[in-house]
């Protein structure tokens, strides 16, 4: 089973120290979350798994860590200054502002479901804004129907660099809304220093910022989040096959981390949804909203895999000219084209971009790992069946009698001997049943119990999180035993 809804995970995450509402002692800050002791471990494990898979296990990918604040020209030529916006409507009665397309989707859903029965594609046939024009969309805040016209709201956070006045246009900069542009502007640097030939990719993990009009659903949509992006540069003409290979590889990566294939699906973005740079984009969607009646509304984007063509390298290059011979980018000092030695030809590589969110991945992983089991007393226990490589803690060492100093000493020495190779904790703050339940709920794959007999036979009991089966293992074999079982 998976979590029945996001709320179940919100409550578990706060109770056990995965995720806390940010700035809570001052009343919080809309859609900002802090990752607690277990949350930071889980995020780090997801990022390490991605980096290992993307960079270390392949021969054709380099890593990069570019600045969050870039020259404003990057966002001018990438198209973000002009087009990176959401459609906004304001309620004239209470001045609340909403993302118009989402509001229309939500409130038209009941009639949409009816109409879909006879016309499956009807959503594409009804023009955006039709429900607003028909006076059918109510303000979620005050319930009135009195809207301003729709206008674009740019999602980039602005700030100023240096000790300049707030209104000094020349000091205006943005917090990056995607990590990708840092890769494109470093294309020539990475190419020359790594002496790569096409096809090759550059991977980056880092924070991005978007002033979302309506963030929400816990860590699903926030204004500050982390992305794991890779730009894979290929020869034009080889882009379509590479794109399909990355779609399949990314889907397999999520299932290799234990996410059930039945909770993942591929979504082909229709033409009208494609970003200005994309030739084709396929999203991997996760069933983030299983509680919704209509299957179609249960899914939302976990990651996107786009074919960005040569748009980015071309737009940041000084060379391309318009029909009158005028440079399209008079501000760039570099040409980001590629010279193919074998065929003696120069061109702008196409780019395939697998782009995932760390936080959305963490949410999907938590939801999918959630399960419940009834013990022999008829009590329901939560088990977080995290893939061992992602589990924040790999093993908990539990003394059966905390008032027996030899048992405590042995348990602590076992913990110390394991911790250089495994994330291990020692816990004696409750009865054994309670300690097991706590570790099950945070996804610890193994508990090791030290008891009276351990003092005589130098063996301990290893308990499996998922089956609750126990086996006796010699202390001298314990590390190897655990490392072997964690590999599976
Ligand atoms: N460079 C392409 C790009 O940024 P995107 O689909 O806008 O594409 C990629 O973002 C991924 O980043 C999304 O699939 C999602 O996982 C994550 N993401 C985007 N906006 C987010 C937000 N406001 N909160 C949390 N994650 C977000």
Short mmCIF file of C-alpha atoms and ligand atoms in Angstrom, two decimals:
data_model
loop_
_atom_site.label_atom_id
_atom_site.label_comp_id
_atom_site.label_asym_id
_atom_site.label_seq_id
_atom_site.Cartn_x
_atom_site.Cartn_y
_atom_site.Cartn_z
CA UNK A 1 0.00 0.00 0.00
CA UNK A 2 1.01 3.64 -0.28
CA UNK A 3 -0.07 6.66 1.76
CA UNK A 4 -3.81 7.36 1.31
CA UNK A 5 -3.10 11.09 0.99
CA UNK A 6 -0.45 13.79 1.51
CA UNK A 7 -1.92 14.74 4.93
CA UNK A 8 -0.86 11.38 6.39
CA UNK A 9 2.73 12.15 5.38
CA UNK A 10 2.55 15.74 6.72
CA UNK A 11 1.61 14.38 10.11
CA UNK A 12 4.25 11.60 10.10
CA UNK A 13 6.89 14.05 8.86
CA UNK A 14 6.26 16.48 11.71
CA UNK A 15 5.82 13.80 14.40
CA UNK A 16 9.08 12.05 13.58
CA UNK A 17 11.27 14.98 12.54
CA UNK A 18 11.40 14.75 8.76
CA UNK A 19 9.84 18.12 7.89
CA UNK A 20 8.67 21.07 10.02
CA UNK A 21 6.70 24.16 9.00
CA UNK A 22 9.31 26.90 8.64
CA UNK A 23 9.44 29.95 10.97
CA UNK A 24 6.71 28.33 13.04
CA UNK A 25 7.46 30.32 16.22
CA UNK A 26 6.61 33.50 14.27
CA UNK A 27 3.46 32.12 12.74
CA UNK A 28 5.15 30.37 9.82
CA UNK A 29 5.85 31.54 6.27
CA UNK A 30 3.50 30.39 3.52
CA UNK A 31 4.73 27.19 1.89
CA UNK A 32 8.20 27.24 3.47
CA UNK A 33 9.38 24.03 5.16
CA UNK A 34 12.44 23.06 7.17
CA UNK A 35 13.97 19.60 6.95
CA UNK A 36 14.64 18.05 10.37
CA UNK A 37 17.23 15.44 11.43
CA UNK A 38 15.64 12.65 9.38
CA UNK A 39 14.50 14.87 6.50
CA UNK A 40 17.97 16.20 5.80
CA UNK A 41 19.34 12.62 5.72
CA UNK A 42 16.60 11.52 3.34
CA UNK A 43 17.17 14.50 1.01
CA UNK A 44 20.93 13.88 1.05
CA UNK A 45 20.40 10.19 0.27
CA UNK A 46 18.12 11.03 -2.68
CA UNK A 47 20.67 13.51 -4.04
CA UNK A 48 23.53 11.03 -3.55
CA UNK A 49 21.55 8.28 -5.30
CA UNK A 50 20.84 10.61 -8.24
CA UNK A 51 24.46 11.81 -8.46
CA UNK A 52 25.80 8.24 -8.27
CA UNK A 53 23.41 7.07 -10.97
CA UNK A 54 23.83 10.13 -13.19
CA UNK A 55 27.53 10.96 -12.84
CA UNK A 56 29.52 8.09 -11.32
CA UNK A 57 27.88 5.09 -12.99
CA UNK A 58 28.10 6.57 -16.50
CA UNK A 59 31.04 7.58 -18.66
CA UNK A 60 29.50 10.59 -20.36
CA UNK A 61 28.40 13.04 -17.62
CA UNK A 62 30.31 15.75 -15.73
CA UNK A 63 29.17 17.63 -12.63
CA UNK A 64 28.82 21.38 -12.02
CA UNK A 65 27.82 23.75 -9.24
CA UNK A 66 26.98 27.19 -10.65
CA UNK A 67 25.89 30.40 -8.88
CA UNK A 68 22.33 30.98 -7.75
CA UNK A 69 22.56 34.67 -8.71
CA UNK A 70 23.63 35.09 -12.33
CA UNK A 71 24.06 38.08 -14.62
CA UNK A 72 20.59 39.39 -15.49
CA UNK A 73 21.36 38.93 -19.20
CA UNK A 74 21.15 35.15 -18.66
CA UNK A 75 17.43 35.49 -17.89
CA UNK A 76 16.86 38.03 -20.64
CA UNK A 77 18.22 35.75 -23.38
CA UNK A 78 16.85 32.52 -21.89
CA UNK A 79 13.37 34.04 -22.29
CA UNK A 80 12.54 33.96 -18.58
CA UNK A 81 12.19 37.76 -18.24
CA UNK A 82 9.49 37.79 -20.92
CA UNK A 83 7.75 34.48 -20.53
CA UNK A 84 8.37 32.82 -17.16
CA UNK A 85 4.98 33.69 -15.74
CA UNK A 86 1.71 32.21 -14.54
CA UNK A 87 -1.75 33.59 -15.44
CA UNK A 88 -3.01 35.67 -12.52
CA UNK A 89 -6.50 36.90 -11.61
CA UNK A 90 -7.41 39.09 -8.67
CA UNK A 91 -10.76 39.10 -6.89
CA UNK A 92 -12.08 42.68 -7.05
CA UNK A 93 -14.08 42.13 -3.85
CA UNK A 94 -11.38 40.85 -1.43
CA UNK A 95 -8.17 41.44 -3.46
CA UNK A 96 -7.06 37.80 -3.15
CA UNK A 97 -4.90 36.67 -6.07
CA UNK A 98 -4.99 33.23 -7.68
CA UNK A 99 -3.45 31.25 -10.49
CA UNK A 100 -6.27 31.43 -13.02
CA UNK A 101 -5.63 28.15 -14.85
CA UNK A 102 -5.50 26.09 -11.63
CA UNK A 103 -8.67 27.70 -10.27
CA UNK A 104 -10.50 27.02 -13.50
CA UNK A 105 -9.29 23.41 -13.54
CA UNK A 106 -10.39 22.81 -9.95
CA UNK A 107 -13.80 24.47 -10.09
CA UNK A 108 -14.79 23.22 -13.51
CA UNK A 109 -13.89 19.67 -12.56
CA UNK A 110 -17.37 18.47 -11.63
CA UNK A 111 -18.85 19.52 -14.98
CA UNK A 112 -15.64 18.44 -16.70
CA UNK A 113 -16.07 14.91 -15.37
CA UNK A 114 -19.62 14.81 -16.75
CA UNK A 115 -18.64 16.15 -20.16
CA UNK A 116 -15.63 13.87 -20.41
CA UNK A 117 -17.98 10.90 -20.46
CA UNK A 118 -19.22 11.89 -23.91
CA UNK A 119 -16.20 13.88 -25.12
CA UNK A 120 -12.88 12.58 -23.70
CA UNK A 121 -10.88 15.46 -25.22
CA UNK A 122 -13.28 18.15 -24.25
CA UNK A 123 -10.71 20.01 -22.08
CA UNK A 124 -8.69 20.83 -25.16
CA UNK A 125 -11.86 22.07 -26.92
CA UNK A 126 -12.92 24.54 -24.22
CA UNK A 127 -10.81 27.70 -24.47
CA UNK A 128 -8.94 28.76 -21.34
CA UNK A 129 -10.89 31.44 -19.47
CA UNK A 130 -14.30 30.21 -20.70
CA UNK A 131 -15.48 29.32 -17.20
CA UNK A 132 -14.39 32.74 -15.89
CA UNK A 133 -16.24 34.47 -18.75
CA UNK A 134 -19.34 32.42 -17.98
CA UNK A 135 -19.23 33.68 -14.37
CA UNK A 136 -18.82 30.16 -13.00
CA UNK A 137 -15.60 30.58 -11.03
CA UNK A 138 -16.05 31.73 -7.43
CA UNK A 139 -13.34 33.35 -5.31
CA UNK A 140 -12.16 30.62 -2.89
CA UNK A 141 -11.66 33.32 -0.25
CA UNK A 142 -14.94 35.31 -0.31
CA UNK A 143 -17.17 33.30 -2.64
CA UNK A 144 -17.92 36.26 -4.97
CA UNK A 145 -17.65 36.28 -8.75
CA UNK A 146 -15.95 39.55 -9.67
CA UNK A 147 -12.57 39.05 -11.29
CA UNK A 148 -9.98 41.29 -12.94
CA UNK A 149 -8.80 40.28 -16.40
CA UNK A 150 -6.07 37.67 -16.55
CA UNK A 151 -2.50 39.00 -16.60
CA UNK A 152 0.89 37.29 -16.57
CA UNK A 153 2.73 37.25 -13.23
CA UNK A 154 6.49 36.72 -13.53
CA UNK A 155 7.68 34.06 -11.09
CA UNK A 156 11.29 35.18 -10.67
CA UNK A 157 12.30 36.61 -7.29
CA UNK A 158 14.07 39.94 -7.69
CA UNK A 159 16.85 41.33 -5.55
CA UNK A 160 19.67 43.88 -5.94
CA UNK A 161 23.40 43.32 -5.80
CA UNK A 162 25.75 45.76 -4.12
CA UNK A 163 25.06 48.78 -1.95
CA UNK A 164 22.71 50.38 -4.46
CA UNK A 165 19.27 51.92 -4.19
CA UNK A 166 16.29 49.52 -4.41
CA UNK A 167 15.05 51.23 -7.58
CA UNK A 168 18.44 51.13 -9.36
CA UNK A 169 17.62 49.06 -12.46
CA UNK A 170 21.29 48.36 -13.18
CA UNK A 171 21.68 46.36 -9.94
CA UNK A 172 18.57 44.21 -10.49
CA UNK A 173 19.20 40.46 -10.41
CA UNK A 174 17.07 37.35 -9.95
CA UNK A 175 17.35 34.24 -7.82
CA UNK A 176 17.58 31.45 -10.40
CA UNK A 177 14.24 29.76 -11.19
CA UNK A 178 16.03 26.72 -12.65
CA UNK A 179 19.55 25.34 -12.35
CA UNK A 180 19.70 24.61 -16.09
CA UNK A 181 20.87 28.05 -17.27
CA UNK A 182 24.01 27.79 -15.11
CA UNK A 183 24.90 24.73 -17.19
CA UNK A 184 24.29 26.35 -20.60
CA UNK A 185 26.43 29.40 -19.84
CA UNK A 186 29.26 27.05 -18.74
CA UNK A 187 28.98 24.81 -21.81
CA UNK A 188 32.24 26.03 -23.39
CA UNK A 189 34.11 25.92 -20.03
CA UNK A 190 33.14 22.29 -19.36
CA UNK A 191 33.70 21.25 -22.98
CA UNK A 192 37.25 22.60 -23.18
CA UNK A 193 38.41 21.63 -19.68
CA UNK A 194 37.01 18.08 -19.81
CA UNK A 195 37.94 17.55 -23.49
CA UNK A 196 34.55 15.95 -24.12
CA UNK A 197 33.00 14.97 -27.43
CA UNK A 198 29.27 14.75 -28.16
CA UNK A 199 27.19 13.20 -26.78
CA UNK A 200 27.90 14.24 -23.19
CA UNK A 201 26.00 15.76 -20.30
CA UNK A 202 26.45 18.13 -17.38
CA UNK A 203 24.60 17.49 -14.12
CA UNK A 204 23.82 19.91 -11.34
CA UNK A 205 21.92 19.79 -8.04
CA UNK A 206 20.91 23.00 -6.31
CA UNK A 207 18.30 25.38 -5.02
CA UNK A 208 15.89 27.19 -7.31
CA UNK A 209 13.34 29.85 -6.45
CA UNK A 210 9.93 30.67 -7.91
CA UNK A 211 7.46 33.16 -6.50
CA UNK A 212 4.58 30.72 -7.09
CA UNK A 213 1.12 32.36 -7.07
CA UNK A 214 -0.48 29.40 -5.35
CA UNK A 215 2.09 27.14 -3.70
CA UNK A 216 0.82 24.29 -1.58
CA UNK A 217 0.30 20.60 -1.00
CA UNK A 218 3.11 20.43 1.57
CA UNK A 219 6.54 20.16 -0.13
CA UNK A 220 4.98 19.52 -3.57
CA UNK A 221 4.96 23.18 -4.66
CA UNK A 222 7.05 25.65 -2.69
CA UNK A 223 8.78 28.93 -3.45
CA UNK A 224 12.23 27.63 -2.55
CA UNK A 225 13.09 24.11 -3.66
CA UNK A 226 15.92 21.96 -4.93
CA UNK A 227 16.37 20.62 -8.43
CA UNK A 228 18.44 17.78 -9.90
CA UNK A 229 18.96 18.65 -13.55
CA UNK A 230 21.13 17.26 -16.30
CA UNK A 231 21.65 18.77 -19.75
CA UNK A 232 22.64 16.13 -22.29
CA UNK A 233 24.19 17.62 -25.44
CA UNK A 234 23.72 15.71 -28.68
CA UNK A 235 24.15 16.18 -32.39
CA UNK A 236 20.95 17.50 -34.05
CA UNK A 237 19.20 14.50 -35.58
CA UNK A 238 20.24 12.25 -32.69
CA UNK A 239 18.02 14.16 -30.25
CA UNK A 240 14.80 12.14 -30.60
CA UNK A 241 16.38 8.79 -29.81
CA UNK A 242 18.40 10.22 -26.90
CA UNK A 243 15.22 11.83 -25.55
CA UNK A 244 13.35 8.52 -25.55
CA UNK A 245 16.31 6.76 -23.89
CA UNK A 246 16.36 9.32 -21.07
CA UNK A 247 12.58 9.04 -20.56
CA UNK A 248 12.93 5.27 -20.09
CA UNK A 249 16.06 5.60 -17.92
CA UNK A 250 14.42 8.12 -15.57
CA UNK A 251 11.30 5.99 -15.16
CA UNK A 252 13.53 3.01 -14.33
CA UNK A 253 15.51 5.09 -11.83
CA UNK A 254 12.39 5.86 -9.81
CA UNK A 255 11.28 2.22 -9.80
CA UNK A 256 14.83 1.15 -8.81
CA UNK A 257 14.37 3.30 -5.70
CA UNK A 258 11.31 1.28 -4.78
CA UNK A 259 8.54 3.49 -6.17
CA UNK A 260 5.76 1.27 -7.47
CA UNK A 261 5.33 1.40 -11.26
CA UNK A 262 1.57 1.49 -10.75
CA UNK A 263 1.95 4.90 -9.07
CA UNK A 264 4.01 6.34 -11.94
CA UNK A 265 2.90 7.27 -15.42
CA UNK A 266 4.26 9.11 -18.42
CA UNK A 267 2.45 12.24 -19.59
CA UNK A 268 3.12 13.59 -23.06
CA UNK A 269 2.76 17.38 -22.89
CA UNK A 270 0.39 18.61 -25.62
CA UNK A 271 1.71 21.33 -27.98
CA UNK A 272 -0.12 24.14 -26.15
CA UNK A 273 1.59 23.23 -22.85
CA UNK A 274 5.15 23.09 -24.20
CA UNK A 275 7.65 25.68 -22.94
CA UNK A 276 8.92 28.12 -25.56
CA UNK A 277 12.18 26.17 -25.95
CA UNK A 278 10.75 22.64 -26.14
CA UNK A 279 10.20 20.39 -29.14
CA UNK A 280 8.78 17.59 -27.00
CA UNK A 281 8.41 17.14 -23.24
CA UNK A 282 7.33 14.05 -21.35
CA UNK A 283 6.60 14.32 -17.63
CA UNK A 284 6.91 11.46 -15.21
CA UNK A 285 3.87 11.86 -13.01
CA UNK A 286 3.30 10.34 -9.57
CA UNK A 287 -0.07 9.55 -7.98
CA UNK A 288 0.26 12.37 -5.43
CA UNK A 289 -3.53 12.59 -4.84
CA UNK A 290 -4.85 9.00 -4.52
CA UNK A 291 -7.82 10.21 -2.47
CA UNK A 292 -9.41 11.95 -5.48
CA UNK A 293 -12.28 10.07 -7.09
CA UNK A 294 -11.39 10.72 -10.67
CA UNK A 295 -8.22 8.89 -11.76
CA UNK A 296 -7.16 11.75 -14.05
CA UNK A 297 -6.95 14.15 -11.10
CA UNK A 298 -4.79 11.85 -8.96
CA UNK A 299 -1.59 12.53 -10.93
CA UNK A 300 0.86 15.41 -10.98
CA UNK A 301 4.38 16.08 -12.23
CA UNK A 302 7.33 14.48 -10.47
CA UNK A 303 9.88 15.33 -13.16
CA UNK A 304 10.02 16.58 -16.73
CA UNK A 305 12.20 15.31 -19.56
CA UNK A 306 12.42 17.92 -22.32
CA UNK A 307 13.97 18.11 -25.74
CA UNK A 308 15.10 21.77 -25.58
CA UNK A 309 16.52 21.72 -29.13
CA UNK A 310 19.46 24.10 -29.70
CA UNK A 311 17.47 27.01 -28.26
CA UNK A 312 19.63 27.63 -25.18
CA UNK A 313 23.14 27.38 -26.64
CA UNK A 314 22.06 29.43 -29.65
CA UNK A 315 20.34 32.16 -27.65
CA UNK A 316 23.37 32.67 -25.36
CA UNK A 317 25.79 32.87 -28.31
CA UNK A 318 27.19 36.03 -29.83
CA UNK A 319 27.13 34.76 -33.43
CA UNK A 320 23.55 34.08 -34.62
CA UNK A 321 22.15 36.91 -36.74
CA UNK A 322 18.74 37.89 -38.06
CA UNK A 323 17.82 38.29 -41.74
CA UNK A 324 19.37 41.79 -41.80
CA UNK A 325 22.67 40.51 -40.37
CA UNK A 326 22.03 41.96 -36.87
CA UNK A 327 23.31 39.92 -33.93
CA UNK A 328 20.46 38.29 -32.01
CA UNK A 329 22.49 38.49 -28.79
CA UNK A 330 24.70 41.61 -28.75
CA UNK A 331 25.61 41.08 -25.06
CA UNK A 332 27.28 37.64 -25.18
CA UNK A 333 31.04 37.42 -25.62
CA UNK A 334 31.10 33.71 -26.51
CA UNK A 335 29.93 31.44 -29.29
CA UNK A 336 28.57 28.22 -27.80
CA UNK A 337 28.65 26.19 -30.99
CA UNK A 338 30.48 22.85 -31.27
CA UNK A 339 33.01 21.77 -33.87
CA UNK A 340 32.68 18.15 -34.92
CA UNK A 341 36.22 17.10 -35.90
CA UNK A 342 35.13 13.89 -37.59
CA UNK A 343 32.81 15.60 -40.07
CA UNK A 344 34.48 19.00 -40.02
CA UNK A 345 31.22 20.76 -39.28
CA UNK A 346 30.14 23.37 -36.73
CA UNK A 347 26.67 23.43 -35.16
CA UNK A 348 24.73 24.18 -31.98
CA UNK A 349 24.10 20.92 -30.10
CA UNK A 350 20.58 19.91 -29.16
CA UNK A 351 19.85 19.40 -25.46
CA UNK A 352 17.90 16.67 -23.69
CA UNK A 353 17.02 17.69 -20.15
CA UNK A 354 15.89 15.32 -17.40
CA UNK A 355 14.80 17.72 -14.60
CA UNK A 356 13.58 16.43 -11.24
CA UNK A 357 12.75 18.12 -7.96
CA UNK A 358 14.48 16.83 -4.82
CA UNK A 359 11.51 17.76 -2.64
CA UNK A 360 8.88 16.25 -4.91
CA UNK A 361 10.98 13.09 -5.15
CA UNK A 362 11.15 12.96 -1.35
CA UNK A 363 7.37 13.38 -1.14
CA UNK A 364 6.76 10.61 -3.68
CA UNK A 365 9.27 8.34 -1.92
CA UNK A 366 7.64 8.92 1.49
CA UNK A 367 4.13 8.38 0.10
CA UNK A 368 5.09 5.21 -1.71
CA UNK A 369 7.01 3.75 1.25
CA UNK A 370 4.12 4.28 3.65
CA UNK A 371 2.41 1.10 4.80
CA UNK A 372 0.46 -0.18 7.79
CA UNK A 373 0.61 -3.57 9.49
CA UNK A 374 -1.38 -5.06 12.36
CA UNK A 375 0.59 -6.69 15.17
CA UNK A 376 -0.52 -9.76 17.17
CA UNK A 377 -2.24 -7.49 19.71
CA UNK A 378 -4.43 -6.09 16.93
CA UNK A 379 -2.64 -2.71 16.97
CA UNK A 380 -1.93 -0.89 13.71
CA UNK A 381 1.70 -0.01 13.14
CA UNK A 382 3.14 2.29 10.46
CA UNK A 383 6.07 0.91 8.50
CA UNK A 384 7.99 3.18 6.16
CA UNK A 385 9.36 0.71 3.63
CA UNK A 386 12.10 2.99 2.32
CA UNK A 387 14.69 1.55 -0.05
CA UNK A 388 17.70 0.77 2.22
CA UNK A 389 19.91 3.21 0.31
CA UNK A 390 17.47 6.04 1.10
CA UNK A 391 16.68 5.20 4.73
CA UNK A 392 17.94 8.03 6.99
CA UNK A 393 19.14 5.51 9.60
CA UNK A 394 20.34 2.07 8.53
CA UNK A 395 20.44 0.35 11.89
CA UNK A 396 19.26 1.05 15.46
CA UNK A 397 21.06 -0.62 18.38
CA UNK A 398 18.65 -1.29 21.23
CA UNK A 399 19.61 -2.66 24.68
CA UNK A 400 16.94 -4.97 26.12
CA UNK A 401 17.70 -3.88 29.70
CA UNK A 402 18.91 -0.33 30.09
CA UNK A 403 19.62 -0.74 33.81
CA UNK A 404 22.17 -3.49 33.16
CA UNK A 405 25.46 -1.69 32.61
CA UNK A 406 27.20 -4.55 30.70
CA UNK A 407 24.34 -4.71 28.17
CA UNK A 408 24.36 -0.92 27.70
CA UNK A 409 28.15 -0.90 27.30
CA UNK A 410 28.06 -3.68 24.70
CA UNK A 411 25.22 -1.97 22.78
CA UNK A 412 27.09 1.35 22.73
CA UNK A 413 30.32 -0.28 21.61
CA UNK A 414 28.48 -2.08 18.77
CA UNK A 415 26.98 1.26 17.69
CA UNK A 416 30.42 2.92 17.71
CA UNK A 417 31.98 0.09 15.71
CA UNK A 418 29.25 0.27 13.03
CA UNK A 419 28.97 4.02 12.61
CA UNK A 420 32.00 4.62 10.36
CA UNK A 421 30.41 2.44 7.66
CA UNK A 422 26.68 2.76 8.43
CA UNK A 423 24.43 5.46 9.85
CA UNK A 424 23.64 3.84 13.22
CA UNK A 425 21.81 5.10 16.32
CA UNK A 426 21.60 3.88 19.91
CA UNK A 427 18.22 4.15 21.66
CA UNK A 428 17.18 3.10 25.17
CA UNK A 429 14.32 5.54 25.72
CA UNK A 430 11.47 3.02 25.92
CA UNK A 431 10.37 -0.59 26.03
CA UNK A 432 11.49 -2.78 23.13
CA UNK A 433 8.04 -2.78 21.46
CA UNK A 434 7.95 1.01 21.44
CA UNK A 435 11.53 1.24 20.16
CA UNK A 436 10.80 -1.16 17.28
CA UNK A 437 7.65 0.79 16.39
CA UNK A 438 9.56 4.08 16.28
CA UNK A 439 12.26 2.65 13.97
CA UNK A 440 9.63 1.03 11.70
CA UNK A 441 7.88 4.37 11.36
CA UNK A 442 11.05 6.19 10.26
CA UNK A 443 12.07 3.45 7.85
CA UNK A 444 15.14 1.97 9.61
CA UNK A 445 15.76 -1.35 7.80
CA UNK A 446 17.28 -3.15 10.82
CA UNK A 447 17.12 -3.13 14.60
CA UNK A 448 19.81 -4.92 16.58
CA UNK A 449 18.83 -6.00 20.09
CA UNK A 450 21.43 -6.66 22.75
CA UNK A 451 20.14 -8.92 25.56
CA UNK A 452 21.41 -10.91 28.55
CA UNK A 453 22.38 -13.84 26.34
CA UNK A 454 24.55 -11.52 24.21
CA UNK A 455 26.93 -11.23 27.15
CA UNK A 456 27.46 -14.98 27.02
CA UNK A 457 27.21 -15.99 23.34
CA UNK A 458 28.56 -12.70 21.81
CA UNK A 459 25.58 -12.64 19.45
CA UNK A 460 22.71 -10.21 18.95
CA UNK A 461 19.22 -10.34 17.45
CA UNK A 462 18.78 -8.65 14.06
CA UNK A 463 15.17 -7.73 13.31
CA UNK A 464 13.96 -6.98 9.78
CA UNK A 465 11.71 -3.90 9.40
CA UNK A 466 9.44 -5.29 6.70
CA UNK A 467 8.92 -8.89 7.83
CA UNK A 468 9.55 -8.43 11.58
CA UNK A 469 11.56 -11.66 11.35
CA UNK A 470 14.49 -12.03 13.72
CA UNK A 471 17.76 -13.89 13.45
CA UNK A 472 20.74 -14.35 15.73
CA UNK A 473 24.06 -13.01 14.39
CA UNK A 474 27.55 -13.09 15.94
CA UNK A 475 28.76 -9.60 16.92
CA UNK A 476 31.96 -10.27 14.97
CA UNK A 477 29.93 -10.91 11.77
CA UNK A 478 27.41 -8.12 12.30
CA UNK A 479 28.91 -5.38 10.12
CA UNK A 480 29.37 -7.64 7.10
CA UNK A 481 25.92 -9.18 7.63
CA UNK A 482 24.22 -5.77 7.67
CA UNK A 483 26.20 -4.35 4.74
CA UNK A 484 25.31 -7.40 2.63
CA UNK A 485 21.63 -7.18 3.44
CA UNK A 486 21.56 -3.41 2.84
CA UNK A 487 22.89 -3.95 -0.69
CA UNK A 488 19.69 -5.72 -1.79
N1 LIG B 1 14.81 23.30 -16.28
C1 LIG B 1 13.50 22.80 -16.50
C2 LIG B 1 12.63 22.97 -15.36
O1 LIG B 1 12.96 23.67 -14.42
P1 LIG B 1 10.29 22.33 -14.45
O2 LIG B 1 9.33 21.28 -14.92
O3 LIG B 1 9.78 23.71 -14.29
O4 LIG B 1 11.49 22.27 -15.48
C3 LIG B 1 11.58 20.59 -12.97
O5 LIG B 1 10.95 21.85 -13.08
C4 LIG B 1 11.17 19.92 -11.68
O6 LIG B 1 11.43 20.80 -10.58
C5 LIG B 1 9.66 19.63 -11.57
O7 LIG B 1 9.32 18.42 -12.22
C6 LIG B 1 9.47 19.52 -10.07
O8 LIG B 1 9.87 18.25 -9.59
C7 LIG B 1 10.46 20.57 -9.56
N2 LIG B 1 9.74 21.83 -9.26
C8 LIG B 1 9.39 22.80 -10.11
N3 LIG B 1 8.74 23.80 -9.48
C9 LIG B 1 8.67 23.45 -8.18
C10 LIG B 1 8.12 24.04 -7.00
N4 LIG B 1 7.54 25.26 -7.03
N5 LIG B 1 8.21 23.38 -5.83
C11 LIG B 1 8.82 22.16 -5.76
N6 LIG B 1 9.36 21.55 -6.84
C12 LIG B 1 9.30 22.17 -8.04
#
